[in-house]
Amino acid sequence: MQRFKTLLWREWMQHRIGWLAMMTVPFVLLLLAVSFGNLHVNLADADVNIRVAGQRLPLNEGLLPLGISVFGGTAFLTVLLVWMGNMIQAPGLARRDQQDRSIEFWLSLPASHVQSLGATLLMHLLLVPAAAMLVGLLGGAVIAVMLLIRVDGFTALAALPWLAIAPATLAALLRALFGLMLATLWLSPMVLGTMAASAWLKRWGLPAVIGGLTVAHTMLKNGYGITLIADTIGGWFQQAQLALVGAGGRGNLPGVGHAGEFEFALRAFPSWAAGDAAAAVANLATPAFALAMVIAAAAFGLLILRRQRGA
Amino acid sequence: MSTAPLIEATGLSLRYGRKLAVDNVSFQVPAGRVVGLLGHNGAGKTSLMKALVGLHTCEGELRVLGLHPRRDRQQLLESICYIPDVAILPRWARVEQLITLMSGLHPRFSADRARTLLRRTSVGLEDKVKTLSKGMVVQVHLALIAAIDARVMILDEPTLGLDVLSRKAFYEMLIDEWCDGERSVLISTHQVEEIEALLSDVMILNEGKLALSISLEDIDRRFVALSHDAAQADAIAAAHPLLRYRVQGGSAAIFDGPPPEAVQALGQRMRPSLVDLFVALTRAPDMNRSQA
């Protein structure tokens, strides 16, 4: 375990500057906007309103949705930036140590290939995005509080239903972390597949995967009317999205047409999130997920084999 | 103390596809030896060393510290240390970070010992690898692996591309700080003259075959070099030496075993250098014949 933790620590040492930059950029930009932006709001003006669930509310009734939106939006933006950034960079990880010529050094140390690759994947695809979520939530809280203070002073904070906000935030965090893990699993065939292709075919790996899938899809579709490839990949993306939120549908979330109802929705959110997570788990018991895991495992095996063969 | 060899290879062959890189070699490395592995480029040295640390599949029997290098690679790497021929430390890391990583990854690594060894170099703990010269990087690498309480060290061209001062510093650190009479070192290099004094044994690979595996004491007993005047060249050549070559002020010839008594009288007996012996055993026969 000590060795695996050290391998995780190695990832942090090597990539921390980029990760910290990606985690803090949304916060810093929003902080500058909220601190120095030209914000003049007259709460008494009935024309100033906020759109919530398709309805326009006077702003003085919509402070809670406004704060929650900014809070959640900042966290979402932060984690999306880091998670997608790491996903996109994942194919390059397969040859990272070969490219900086340090692979022989790492291979000379007594860490197993599974440990080494596992630590890299876990750190890039799950732990760092999870950390980004925490950073985003903290940053979002700061931005939201500053915005509400600018709009309505400290009285806006005192009026917020903190006893509803706190458990809803915790539930949202847990649901998002769980969803992140499931979404990563759904997308793992593509991430690991492109990594394996890069490991074996070097710079031609990614074009080979994209080109191969495109040609195969075109031939199957034009020749036999089969859209299996596109449907499967599209299904994985859709399931990844549902794994993050909405797997159980949105119908059971109470309507939020009024600020009072929004507070009610906040109180109901933890149980809704738990049901949504359960629905996301239920979606794993499908042939599509089994296929995803088989392909991901095969790609992981190819990565191990490439590493066993050295630089 | 066990007298079992630390490294034992029997009928070992290595392939790259259909190409045979190492061909049916057998050797042993006992404890407390410093073994030089010599060979031309492409002779199979790096392949053999990779096989010893489990990075290359092989045919035949190979045991390092009693372990199968490929199957027991992780366990084996806990008891040996290795600097590969393309050794390069991660450029993004600081020296102190490497010590932290080694501490977590290698159970026999001593961070204090590494810091002590590094204090004897001009490298600082906060220095980034990418700011160091090649010689400094190699010294850091040696300090890191010399801080591992291992029984075997495998060094594949560790001083390639270094200037003479860096090479000297490297070998001094290796002998002074790591070799203790119980540990063994297997080192491949082209700078044969520089390491000859450090070696206890030598193995010479020629086109994948083991041309010689012998201790330096036995070299003195087995091989004889005769320096002679040019006038004696034909008589010396008639005795079929392994190699004839020029030395300052005349010529010399190396014989495998004592030369005929009549020939011995034609020249002055001297100790053959490792370089000359290496050339004698690995040079193509047609080139050898054309040598004056």
Coordinates of C-alpha atoms in Angstrom, one line a residue:
Chain A
M1 CA 0.0 0.0 0.0
Q2 CA 2.9 2.3 0.8
R3 CA 4.3 1.7 -2.6
F4 CA 0.9 2.5 -4.3
K5 CA 0.6 5.7 -2.3
T6 CA 4.0 6.7 -3.3
L7 CA 3.1 6.1 -7.0
L8 CA 0.1 8.3 -6.5
W9 CA 2.3 10.9 -4.9
R10 CA 4.6 10.7 -7.9
E11 CA 1.7 11.7 -10.1
W12 CA 1.0 14.7 -7.9
M13 CA 4.6 15.8 -7.9
Q14 CA 4.8 15.6 -11.7
H15 CA 1.5 17.2 -12.6
R16 CA 0.5 19.3 -9.7
I17 CA 1.2 22.7 -11.3
G18 CA -1.1 22.0 -14.3
W19 CA -3.8 20.5 -12.0
L20 CA -3.7 23.4 -9.6
A21 CA -3.9 25.8 -12.5
M22 CA -7.0 24.1 -13.9
M23 CA -8.6 23.9 -10.5
T24 CA -8.1 27.5 -9.6
V25 CA -8.7 29.3 -13.0
P26 CA -12.5 29.3 -12.8
F27 CA -12.4 30.4 -9.2
V28 CA -10.0 33.2 -9.9
L29 CA -11.9 34.5 -13.0
L30 CA -15.2 34.4 -11.1
L31 CA -13.6 36.0 -8.1
L32 CA -12.3 38.9 -10.2
A33 CA -15.7 39.2 -11.9
V34 CA -17.6 39.3 -8.6
S35 CA -15.0 41.6 -6.9
F36 CA -14.5 44.1 -9.7
G37 CA -17.4 43.5 -12.1
N38 CA -19.9 46.3 -12.8
L39 CA -22.8 45.0 -10.7
H40 CA -25.6 47.4 -9.9
V41 CA -28.8 45.7 -8.7
N42 CA -31.9 47.4 -7.3
L43 CA -33.9 44.7 -5.6
A44 CA -36.9 47.0 -5.4
D45 CA -37.0 47.1 -9.2
A46 CA -39.6 44.5 -10.4
D47 CA -37.9 44.3 -13.8
V48 CA -34.8 42.7 -12.3
N49 CA -35.5 39.1 -12.1
I50 CA -34.0 35.6 -12.2
R51 CA -35.1 32.7 -14.3
V52 CA -35.7 29.6 -12.2
A53 CA -37.1 26.4 -13.7
G54 CA -38.5 28.3 -16.6
Q55 CA -40.2 30.9 -14.5
R56 CA -39.0 34.5 -13.8
L57 CA -38.8 35.4 -10.2
P58 CA -38.2 38.8 -8.7
L59 CA -34.6 38.9 -7.7
N60 CA -35.3 39.4 -4.0
E61 CA -37.2 36.1 -4.1
G62 CA -34.5 34.4 -6.1
L63 CA -31.4 35.0 -4.0
L64 CA -31.3 31.4 -2.8
P65 CA -31.5 29.9 -6.4
L66 CA -29.0 32.5 -7.5
G67 CA -26.5 31.6 -4.7
I68 CA -27.0 27.9 -5.3
S69 CA -26.6 28.3 -9.0
V70 CA -23.3 30.2 -8.7
F71 CA -22.1 27.7 -6.0
G72 CA -22.9 24.6 -8.0
G73 CA -22.0 26.2 -11.3
T74 CA -18.5 27.0 -10.1
A75 CA -18.0 23.5 -8.7
F76 CA -19.3 22.0 -11.9
L77 CA -17.1 24.2 -14.1
T78 CA -14.0 23.4 -12.1
V79 CA -14.5 19.6 -12.1
L80 CA -15.5 19.6 -15.7
L81 CA -12.4 21.4 -16.7
V82 CA -10.1 19.1 -14.8
W83 CA -11.9 15.9 -15.6
M84 CA -12.2 16.5 -19.3
G85 CA -8.7 17.9 -19.4
N86 CA -7.3 14.7 -17.9
M87 CA -9.5 12.5 -20.1
I88 CA -8.3 14.2 -23.2
Q89 CA -4.6 14.0 -22.1
A90 CA -5.0 10.3 -21.1
P91 CA -3.7 8.8 -24.4
G92 CA -0.5 10.7 -23.9
L93 CA 0.0 9.1 -20.5
A94 CA 0.6 5.8 -22.2
R95 CA 4.0 7.0 -23.5
R96 CA 4.7 9.8 -21.0
D97 CA 7.7 8.0 -19.4
Q98 CA 9.1 6.9 -22.7
Q99 CA 8.9 10.4 -24.1
D100 CA 10.9 11.9 -21.2
R101 CA 13.2 8.8 -21.3
S102 CA 12.7 8.1 -17.7
I103 CA 10.9 4.7 -18.3
E104 CA 14.0 2.7 -17.6
F105 CA 14.4 4.4 -14.2
W106 CA 10.8 3.6 -13.2
L107 CA 11.2 0.0 -14.5
S108 CA 14.3 -0.4 -12.4
L109 CA 12.2 0.1 -9.2
P110 CA 10.3 -2.7 -7.5
A111 CA 6.8 -1.6 -8.3
S112 CA 4.6 -3.9 -10.3
H113 CA 3.3 -2.9 -13.7
V114 CA -0.3 -3.1 -12.4
Q115 CA 0.5 -0.8 -9.5
S116 CA 2.3 1.7 -11.7
L117 CA -0.4 1.9 -14.3
G118 CA -3.2 1.7 -11.7
A119 CA -1.8 4.6 -9.8
T120 CA -1.6 6.8 -12.9
L121 CA -5.1 6.0 -14.0
L122 CA -6.6 6.4 -10.5
M123 CA -4.9 9.7 -9.9
H124 CA -5.7 11.3 -13.3
L125 CA -9.2 10.0 -13.8
L126 CA -10.7 9.9 -10.3
L127 CA -8.7 11.4 -7.5
V128 CA -7.7 14.7 -9.1
P129 CA -11.2 15.3 -10.5
A130 CA -12.6 14.5 -7.0
A131 CA -10.1 17.0 -5.5
A132 CA -11.2 19.5 -8.1
M133 CA -14.8 19.0 -7.0
L134 CA -13.9 19.9 -3.4
V135 CA -11.9 22.9 -4.6
G136 CA -14.7 23.9 -6.8
L137 CA -17.3 23.7 -4.0
L138 CA -15.1 25.7 -1.7
G139 CA -14.4 28.3 -4.4
G140 CA -18.1 28.3 -5.4
A141 CA -19.1 28.9 -1.8
V142 CA -16.8 31.9 -1.6
I143 CA -18.0 33.3 -5.0
A144 CA -21.7 32.8 -4.1
V145 CA -21.3 34.4 -0.7
M146 CA -19.5 37.4 -2.2
L147 CA -22.1 37.8 -4.9
L148 CA -25.0 37.7 -2.5
I149 CA -23.3 40.2 -0.2
R150 CA -22.8 42.5 -3.2
V151 CA -26.4 42.2 -4.2
D152 CA -28.2 42.4 -0.9
G153 CA -25.5 42.9 1.8
F154 CA -25.0 40.6 4.8
T155 CA -28.7 40.4 5.4
A156 CA -28.9 38.1 2.3
L157 CA -26.6 35.6 4.1
A158 CA -28.6 35.7 7.3
A159 CA -31.8 35.0 5.4
L160 CA -30.5 31.8 3.7
P161 CA -31.8 28.5 4.9
W162 CA -28.5 27.1 6.0
L163 CA -30.0 24.0 7.5
A164 CA -31.4 23.0 4.1
I165 CA -28.3 24.1 2.2
A166 CA -25.7 22.1 4.2
P167 CA -27.2 18.6 3.8
A168 CA -28.1 19.3 0.2
T169 CA -24.5 20.3 -0.5
L170 CA -23.2 17.2 1.2
A171 CA -25.6 15.0 -0.8
A172 CA -24.6 16.8 -4.0
L173 CA -21.0 16.2 -3.3
L174 CA -21.4 12.5 -2.5
R175 CA -23.7 12.1 -5.5
A176 CA -21.2 13.8 -7.8
L177 CA -18.2 11.9 -6.5
F178 CA -20.1 8.6 -7.0
G179 CA -21.3 9.7 -10.4
L180 CA -17.8 10.7 -11.4
M181 CA -16.6 7.2 -10.6
L182 CA -19.4 5.5 -12.5
A183 CA -19.0 7.9 -15.5
T184 CA -15.3 7.1 -15.6
L185 CA -16.1 3.5 -15.7
W186 CA -18.6 4.0 -18.6
L187 CA -16.0 6.0 -20.5
S188 CA -13.1 3.7 -19.6
P189 CA -13.1 1.6 -22.8
M190 CA -12.5 4.8 -24.8
V191 CA -9.9 6.2 -22.4
L192 CA -8.0 2.9 -22.0
G193 CA -8.5 2.0 -25.6
T194 CA -6.8 5.1 -26.9
M195 CA -4.1 4.8 -24.3
A196 CA -3.4 1.2 -25.4
A197 CA -3.3 2.3 -29.0
S198 CA -0.9 5.1 -28.2
A199 CA 1.3 2.7 -26.2
W200 CA 1.6 0.3 -29.1
L201 CA 1.3 2.6 -32.2
K202 CA 2.8 5.7 -30.7
R203 CA 1.7 8.9 -32.4
W204 CA -0.5 6.9 -34.8
G205 CA -2.5 5.3 -31.9
L206 CA -5.2 7.9 -31.6
P207 CA -5.7 8.5 -35.3
A208 CA -5.8 4.7 -35.8
V209 CA -8.6 4.3 -33.2
I210 CA -10.6 7.1 -34.5
G211 CA -10.0 6.2 -38.2
G212 CA -10.6 2.5 -37.6
L213 CA -13.9 3.1 -35.8
T214 CA -15.1 5.6 -38.4
V215 CA -14.3 3.3 -41.3
A216 CA -15.8 0.3 -39.5
H217 CA -19.0 2.2 -38.7
T218 CA -19.3 3.6 -42.2
M219 CA -18.8 0.2 -43.8
L220 CA -21.3 -1.5 -41.5
K221 CA -23.8 1.2 -41.8
N222 CA -23.6 1.6 -45.6
G223 CA -23.2 -2.1 -46.4
Y224 CA -25.6 -3.7 -43.9
G225 CA -27.4 -0.8 -42.2
I226 CA -25.8 -1.7 -38.9
T227 CA -25.1 1.1 -36.5
L228 CA -23.8 -1.0 -33.7
I229 CA -20.5 0.9 -33.2
A230 CA -22.0 4.4 -33.1
D231 CA -24.9 3.2 -30.9
T232 CA -22.6 1.5 -28.5
I233 CA -20.2 4.4 -28.1
G234 CA -23.1 6.9 -28.0
G235 CA -24.8 4.7 -25.4
W236 CA -21.6 4.8 -23.2
F237 CA -21.5 8.6 -23.4
Q238 CA -25.2 8.8 -22.6
Q239 CA -24.8 6.5 -19.6
A240 CA -21.8 8.4 -18.4
Q241 CA -23.9 11.6 -18.4
L242 CA -26.7 9.8 -16.6
A243 CA -24.2 8.4 -14.1
L244 CA -23.3 11.9 -13.2
V245 CA -26.9 13.1 -12.7
G246 CA -30.4 12.2 -13.8
A247 CA -30.2 8.4 -13.9
G248 CA -33.5 8.1 -12.1
G249 CA -35.1 10.8 -14.1
R250 CA -35.9 14.3 -12.9
G251 CA -39.6 13.8 -12.4
N252 CA -39.4 13.1 -8.7
L253 CA -37.5 16.3 -7.9
P254 CA -40.1 18.7 -6.5
G255 CA -40.9 21.7 -8.8
V256 CA -39.0 24.9 -8.1
G257 CA -41.2 27.6 -9.5
H258 CA -41.0 29.7 -6.3
A259 CA -38.3 30.5 -3.9
G260 CA -40.2 28.7 -1.1
E261 CA -40.5 25.6 -3.2
F262 CA -36.8 25.9 -4.0
E263 CA -36.0 25.6 -0.4
F264 CA -38.3 22.7 -0.2
A265 CA -36.5 21.1 -3.1
L266 CA -33.2 21.6 -1.3
R267 CA -34.6 19.7 1.7
A268 CA -35.8 16.9 -0.6
F269 CA -32.5 16.8 -2.6
P270 CA -30.6 14.3 -0.4
S271 CA -33.2 11.6 -0.8
W272 CA -33.6 12.4 -4.5
A273 CA -29.8 12.1 -4.9
A274 CA -29.8 8.8 -3.1
G275 CA -32.5 7.4 -5.5
D276 CA -30.7 8.8 -8.5
A277 CA -27.4 7.1 -7.4
A278 CA -29.3 3.8 -7.0
A279 CA -30.7 4.2 -10.5
A280 CA -27.2 4.9 -11.8
V281 CA -26.0 1.6 -10.1
A282 CA -28.9 -0.3 -11.6
N283 CA -27.8 0.9 -15.1
L284 CA -24.6 -1.0 -14.6
A285 CA -26.4 -4.3 -14.9
T286 CA -26.6 -4.1 -18.6
P287 CA -24.8 -5.8 -21.6
A288 CA -23.5 -2.4 -22.6
F289 CA -21.6 -2.0 -19.3
A290 CA -20.3 -5.5 -19.4
L291 CA -19.0 -4.9 -22.9
A292 CA -17.4 -1.6 -21.7
M293 CA -15.6 -3.5 -18.9
V294 CA -14.4 -6.3 -21.2
I295 CA -12.9 -3.8 -23.6
A296 CA -11.4 -1.7 -20.8
A297 CA -9.9 -4.8 -19.2
A298 CA -8.4 -5.9 -22.6
A299 CA -7.0 -2.4 -23.1
F300 CA -5.5 -2.4 -19.6
G301 CA -3.9 -5.8 -20.4
L302 CA -2.4 -4.4 -23.6
L303 CA -1.0 -1.5 -21.5
I304 CA 0.6 -3.9 -19.1
L305 CA 2.0 -6.0 -21.9
R306 CA 3.6 -3.0 -23.5
R307 CA 5.1 -2.0 -20.2
Q308 CA 6.4 -5.5 -19.5
R309 CA 8.3 -5.3 -22.8
G310 CA 10.1 -2.2 -21.5
A311 CA 10.9 1.0 -23.3
Chain B
M1 CA 27.4 -17.1 4.6
S2 CA 26.0 -18.9 1.5
T3 CA 28.5 -19.6 -1.2
A4 CA 25.9 -19.9 -3.9
P5 CA 26.5 -17.7 -6.9
L6 CA 24.4 -14.5 -6.9
I7 CA 23.9 -14.8 -10.6
E8 CA 23.7 -18.1 -12.5
A9 CA 23.0 -18.6 -16.1
T10 CA 22.9 -21.9 -18.0
G11 CA 22.3 -22.2 -21.7
L12 CA 20.9 -18.7 -21.8
S13 CA 19.6 -17.3 -25.1
L14 CA 17.8 -14.1 -25.9
R15 CA 15.9 -13.2 -29.0
Y16 CA 14.4 -10.1 -30.7
G17 CA 11.9 -11.8 -33.0
R18 CA 14.0 -14.2 -35.1
K19 CA 17.3 -12.5 -34.3
L20 CA 19.4 -14.1 -31.7
A21 CA 20.9 -11.5 -29.4
V22 CA 22.5 -13.8 -26.9
D23 CA 23.4 -17.3 -27.9
N24 CA 23.5 -20.1 -25.3
V25 CA 25.7 -18.5 -22.7
S26 CA 26.5 -19.9 -19.3
F27 CA 28.2 -18.1 -16.5
Q28 CA 28.2 -17.5 -12.7
V29 CA 28.8 -14.4 -10.7
P30 CA 29.8 -15.3 -7.1
A31 CA 29.5 -12.8 -4.2
G32 CA 32.0 -10.1 -3.7
R33 CA 33.1 -9.8 -7.4
V34 CA 33.2 -6.8 -9.7
V35 CA 32.6 -8.2 -13.2
G36 CA 33.2 -6.3 -16.4
L37 CA 30.9 -7.2 -19.3
L38 CA 32.7 -6.3 -22.5
G39 CA 31.5 -6.5 -26.0
H40 CA 31.2 -4.4 -29.2
N41 CA 28.0 -2.5 -29.9
G42 CA 25.3 -5.1 -30.6
A43 CA 27.1 -7.9 -28.9
G44 CA 24.2 -8.5 -26.6
K45 CA 25.3 -6.8 -23.4
T46 CA 22.2 -4.7 -22.9
S47 CA 19.9 -7.6 -23.7
L48 CA 21.7 -9.8 -21.2
M49 CA 21.4 -7.1 -18.5
K50 CA 17.7 -6.5 -19.3
A51 CA 17.2 -10.3 -18.9
L52 CA 18.9 -10.2 -15.5
V53 CA 16.4 -7.6 -14.2
G54 CA 13.4 -9.3 -15.7
L55 CA 12.9 -6.8 -18.6
H56 CA 13.6 -9.4 -21.3
T57 CA 12.3 -12.9 -21.8
C58 CA 14.9 -15.6 -22.2
E59 CA 15.4 -19.2 -23.0
G60 CA 17.5 -21.4 -20.8
E61 CA 18.1 -21.2 -17.0
L62 CA 18.6 -17.9 -15.3
R63 CA 18.6 -17.3 -11.6
V64 CA 19.5 -14.0 -9.9
L65 CA 19.7 -14.3 -6.1
G66 CA 17.9 -17.6 -6.6
L67 CA 14.9 -15.9 -8.2
H68 CA 13.5 -16.0 -11.7
P69 CA 14.0 -12.5 -13.0
R70 CA 10.9 -12.4 -15.2
R71 CA 8.5 -14.2 -12.9
D72 CA 9.8 -12.8 -9.6
R73 CA 10.7 -9.3 -11.0
Q74 CA 9.3 -7.2 -8.2
Q75 CA 10.8 -9.3 -5.5
L76 CA 14.1 -9.4 -7.3
L77 CA 14.3 -5.6 -7.8
E78 CA 14.0 -5.2 -4.0
S79 CA 17.5 -6.9 -3.7
I80 CA 19.3 -5.6 -6.8
C81 CA 19.9 -2.2 -8.2
Y82 CA 20.2 -1.3 -11.8
I83 CA 21.3 1.6 -13.9
P84 CA 20.3 1.0 -17.5
D85 CA 22.3 2.3 -20.5
V86 CA 19.8 5.0 -21.3
A87 CA 19.6 5.9 -17.7
I88 CA 17.9 9.2 -17.2
L89 CA 16.1 10.4 -14.2
P90 CA 12.8 12.2 -14.6
R91 CA 13.6 15.7 -15.7
W92 CA 10.7 17.3 -13.8
A93 CA 11.8 16.0 -10.4
R94 CA 14.0 17.7 -7.8
V95 CA 16.6 15.5 -6.1
E96 CA 14.8 15.6 -2.8
Q97 CA 11.6 14.5 -4.5
L98 CA 13.5 11.5 -6.0
I99 CA 14.7 10.6 -2.5
T100 CA 11.1 10.8 -1.3
L101 CA 9.9 8.6 -4.1
M102 CA 12.7 6.0 -3.7
S103 CA 11.9 5.9 0.1
G104 CA 8.4 4.9 -0.7
L105 CA 9.1 2.6 -3.6
H106 CA 12.2 0.7 -2.4
P107 CA 12.1 -1.1 0.9
R108 CA 15.9 -1.3 1.2
F109 CA 16.5 2.4 0.3
S110 CA 18.1 4.6 2.9
A111 CA 17.2 8.3 2.4
D112 CA 19.9 9.3 5.0
R113 CA 22.5 7.4 3.1
A114 CA 21.5 9.0 -0.2
R115 CA 21.7 12.5 1.3
T116 CA 25.1 11.6 2.7
L117 CA 26.4 10.4 -0.6
L118 CA 24.9 13.4 -2.4
R119 CA 26.7 15.8 0.0
R120 CA 29.9 14.5 -1.5
T121 CA 28.8 15.8 -5.0
S122 CA 28.1 19.3 -6.2
V123 CA 24.4 18.5 -6.5
G124 CA 22.0 20.2 -4.2
L125 CA 18.8 18.5 -2.9
E126 CA 16.6 21.2 -4.3
D127 CA 18.2 21.0 -7.7
K128 CA 15.9 20.0 -10.5
V129 CA 17.2 17.1 -12.7
K130 CA 16.6 19.2 -15.8
T131 CA 19.1 21.8 -14.6
L132 CA 21.9 19.3 -14.0
S133 CA 24.7 18.3 -16.4
K134 CA 24.8 14.7 -17.6
G135 CA 27.6 13.9 -15.3
M136 CA 25.7 15.3 -12.3
V137 CA 22.6 13.3 -13.3
V138 CA 24.6 10.1 -13.4
Q139 CA 26.1 10.9 -10.0
V140 CA 22.7 11.5 -8.5
H141 CA 21.5 8.2 -10.0
L142 CA 24.4 6.3 -8.6
A143 CA 24.0 8.0 -5.2
L144 CA 20.3 6.9 -5.2
I145 CA 21.0 3.3 -6.1
A146 CA 24.1 3.1 -3.9
A147 CA 21.8 3.9 -1.0
I148 CA 19.9 0.7 -1.6
D149 CA 21.0 -2.2 0.6
A150 CA 21.2 -4.6 -2.3
R151 CA 23.4 -7.6 -3.0
V152 CA 23.9 -7.1 -6.8
M153 CA 24.3 -3.9 -8.8
I154 CA 23.9 -4.0 -12.6
L155 CA 25.3 -1.1 -14.5
D156 CA 24.9 -0.8 -18.2
E157 CA 27.2 1.7 -19.8
P158 CA 26.7 4.0 -16.8
T159 CA 29.4 6.5 -17.8
L160 CA 28.5 6.8 -21.4
G161 CA 29.1 10.4 -22.6
L162 CA 30.7 11.6 -19.4
D163 CA 33.9 13.4 -19.3
V164 CA 36.9 11.9 -17.6
L165 CA 36.4 13.7 -14.2
S166 CA 32.8 12.6 -14.0
R167 CA 33.8 9.0 -14.9
K168 CA 36.5 9.0 -12.2
A169 CA 34.1 10.4 -9.6
F170 CA 31.5 7.8 -10.6
Y171 CA 33.8 4.8 -10.1
E172 CA 35.3 6.2 -6.9
M173 CA 31.8 6.5 -5.4
L174 CA 31.0 3.0 -6.7
I175 CA 34.0 1.3 -5.1
D176 CA 34.3 3.4 -2.0
E177 CA 30.6 3.6 -1.1
W178 CA 29.0 0.4 -2.3
C179 CA 31.4 -2.5 -2.8
D180 CA 32.1 -4.2 0.5
G181 CA 33.4 -7.6 -0.5
E182 CA 30.0 -9.3 -0.2
R183 CA 28.1 -7.4 -2.9
S184 CA 28.7 -8.0 -6.6
V185 CA 28.7 -5.6 -9.5
L186 CA 28.2 -6.4 -13.1
I187 CA 29.2 -3.5 -15.2
S188 CA 29.3 -3.0 -19.0
T189 CA 31.4 -0.3 -20.5
H190 CA 33.5 0.6 -23.5
Q191 CA 36.0 2.4 -21.4
V192 CA 37.8 -0.8 -20.7
E193 CA 41.1 0.8 -19.7
E194 CA 39.5 2.9 -17.0
I195 CA 37.8 0.1 -15.2
E196 CA 40.4 -2.6 -15.6
A197 CA 41.9 -1.9 -12.2
L198 CA 38.5 -2.1 -10.6
L199 CA 37.5 -5.5 -11.9
S200 CA 37.9 -8.9 -10.4
D201 CA 36.4 -10.8 -13.4
V202 CA 35.7 -10.2 -17.0
M203 CA 33.1 -11.6 -19.4
I204 CA 33.5 -10.9 -23.1
L205 CA 30.5 -11.2 -25.4
N206 CA 31.1 -11.5 -29.1
E207 CA 28.1 -11.5 -31.4
G208 CA 25.9 -12.9 -28.7
K209 CA 28.4 -15.7 -27.7
L210 CA 30.4 -15.7 -24.5
A211 CA 34.0 -15.5 -25.8
L212 CA 35.5 -15.5 -22.3
S213 CA 34.5 -15.6 -18.7
I214 CA 37.4 -15.5 -16.4
S215 CA 38.9 -13.8 -13.3
L216 CA 41.7 -11.3 -13.9
E217 CA 44.1 -13.5 -11.9
D218 CA 43.4 -16.3 -14.4
I219 CA 44.0 -14.0 -17.3
D220 CA 47.5 -13.5 -16.1
R221 CA 48.0 -17.2 -15.8
R222 CA 46.3 -18.2 -19.0
F223 CA 47.2 -15.5 -21.6
V224 CA 50.7 -14.4 -22.4
A225 CA 51.8 -11.4 -24.3
L226 CA 55.2 -11.2 -26.0
S227 CA 56.8 -7.9 -27.1
H228 CA 59.3 -8.4 -29.8
D229 CA 61.3 -6.7 -32.5
A230 CA 59.9 -6.4 -36.0
A231 CA 62.6 -8.8 -37.2
Q232 CA 61.0 -11.5 -35.2
A233 CA 57.5 -10.9 -36.6
D234 CA 57.4 -13.8 -39.0
A235 CA 58.6 -16.3 -36.4
I236 CA 56.0 -15.0 -33.9
A237 CA 53.3 -15.2 -36.5
A238 CA 54.2 -18.8 -37.3
A239 CA 53.3 -19.7 -33.7
H240 CA 49.6 -18.6 -34.4
P241 CA 49.1 -15.9 -31.7
L242 CA 45.6 -14.7 -30.9
L243 CA 46.5 -11.2 -31.9
R244 CA 49.5 -9.3 -33.2
Y245 CA 49.6 -5.6 -32.5
R246 CA 51.9 -2.6 -32.3
V247 CA 53.3 -1.3 -29.1
Q248 CA 55.7 1.6 -28.6
G249 CA 59.0 0.7 -30.0
G250 CA 58.0 -2.6 -31.6
S251 CA 55.3 -5.2 -31.9
A252 CA 53.6 -7.6 -29.5
A253 CA 51.6 -10.8 -29.7
I254 CA 49.0 -12.4 -27.4
F255 CA 49.0 -16.2 -27.0
D256 CA 46.3 -18.3 -25.4
G257 CA 48.5 -20.4 -23.1
P258 CA 52.3 -20.4 -23.0
P259 CA 53.8 -19.9 -26.4
P260 CA 56.4 -22.5 -27.7
E261 CA 59.7 -22.2 -25.9
A262 CA 61.5 -21.2 -29.0
V263 CA 59.1 -18.4 -29.5
Q264 CA 59.3 -17.3 -25.9
A265 CA 63.0 -16.6 -26.4
L266 CA 62.2 -14.2 -29.3
G267 CA 60.5 -11.6 -27.2
Q268 CA 59.9 -10.3 -23.7
R269 CA 57.0 -11.7 -21.7
M270 CA 54.5 -9.1 -20.5
R271 CA 51.0 -8.9 -19.0
P272 CA 48.4 -8.5 -21.8
S273 CA 46.1 -5.6 -21.2
L274 CA 42.4 -6.2 -21.1
V275 CA 41.9 -4.0 -24.2
D276 CA 44.3 -6.1 -26.2
L277 CA 42.8 -9.3 -25.0
F278 CA 39.3 -8.0 -25.8
V279 CA 40.4 -7.1 -29.3
A280 CA 42.1 -10.4 -29.7
L281 CA 39.0 -12.3 -28.8
T282 CA 36.4 -10.2 -30.7
R283 CA 38.2 -9.1 -33.7
A284 CA 37.1 -10.7 -37.0
P285 CA 39.7 -13.4 -37.9
D286 CA 40.3 -11.9 -41.4
M287 CA 41.2 -8.6 -39.8
N288 CA 43.5 -10.3 -37.4
R289 CA 45.3 -12.1 -40.2
S290 CA 45.9 -8.8 -42.0
Q291 CA 47.5 -7.2 -38.9
A292 CA 51.2 -6.7 -39.4

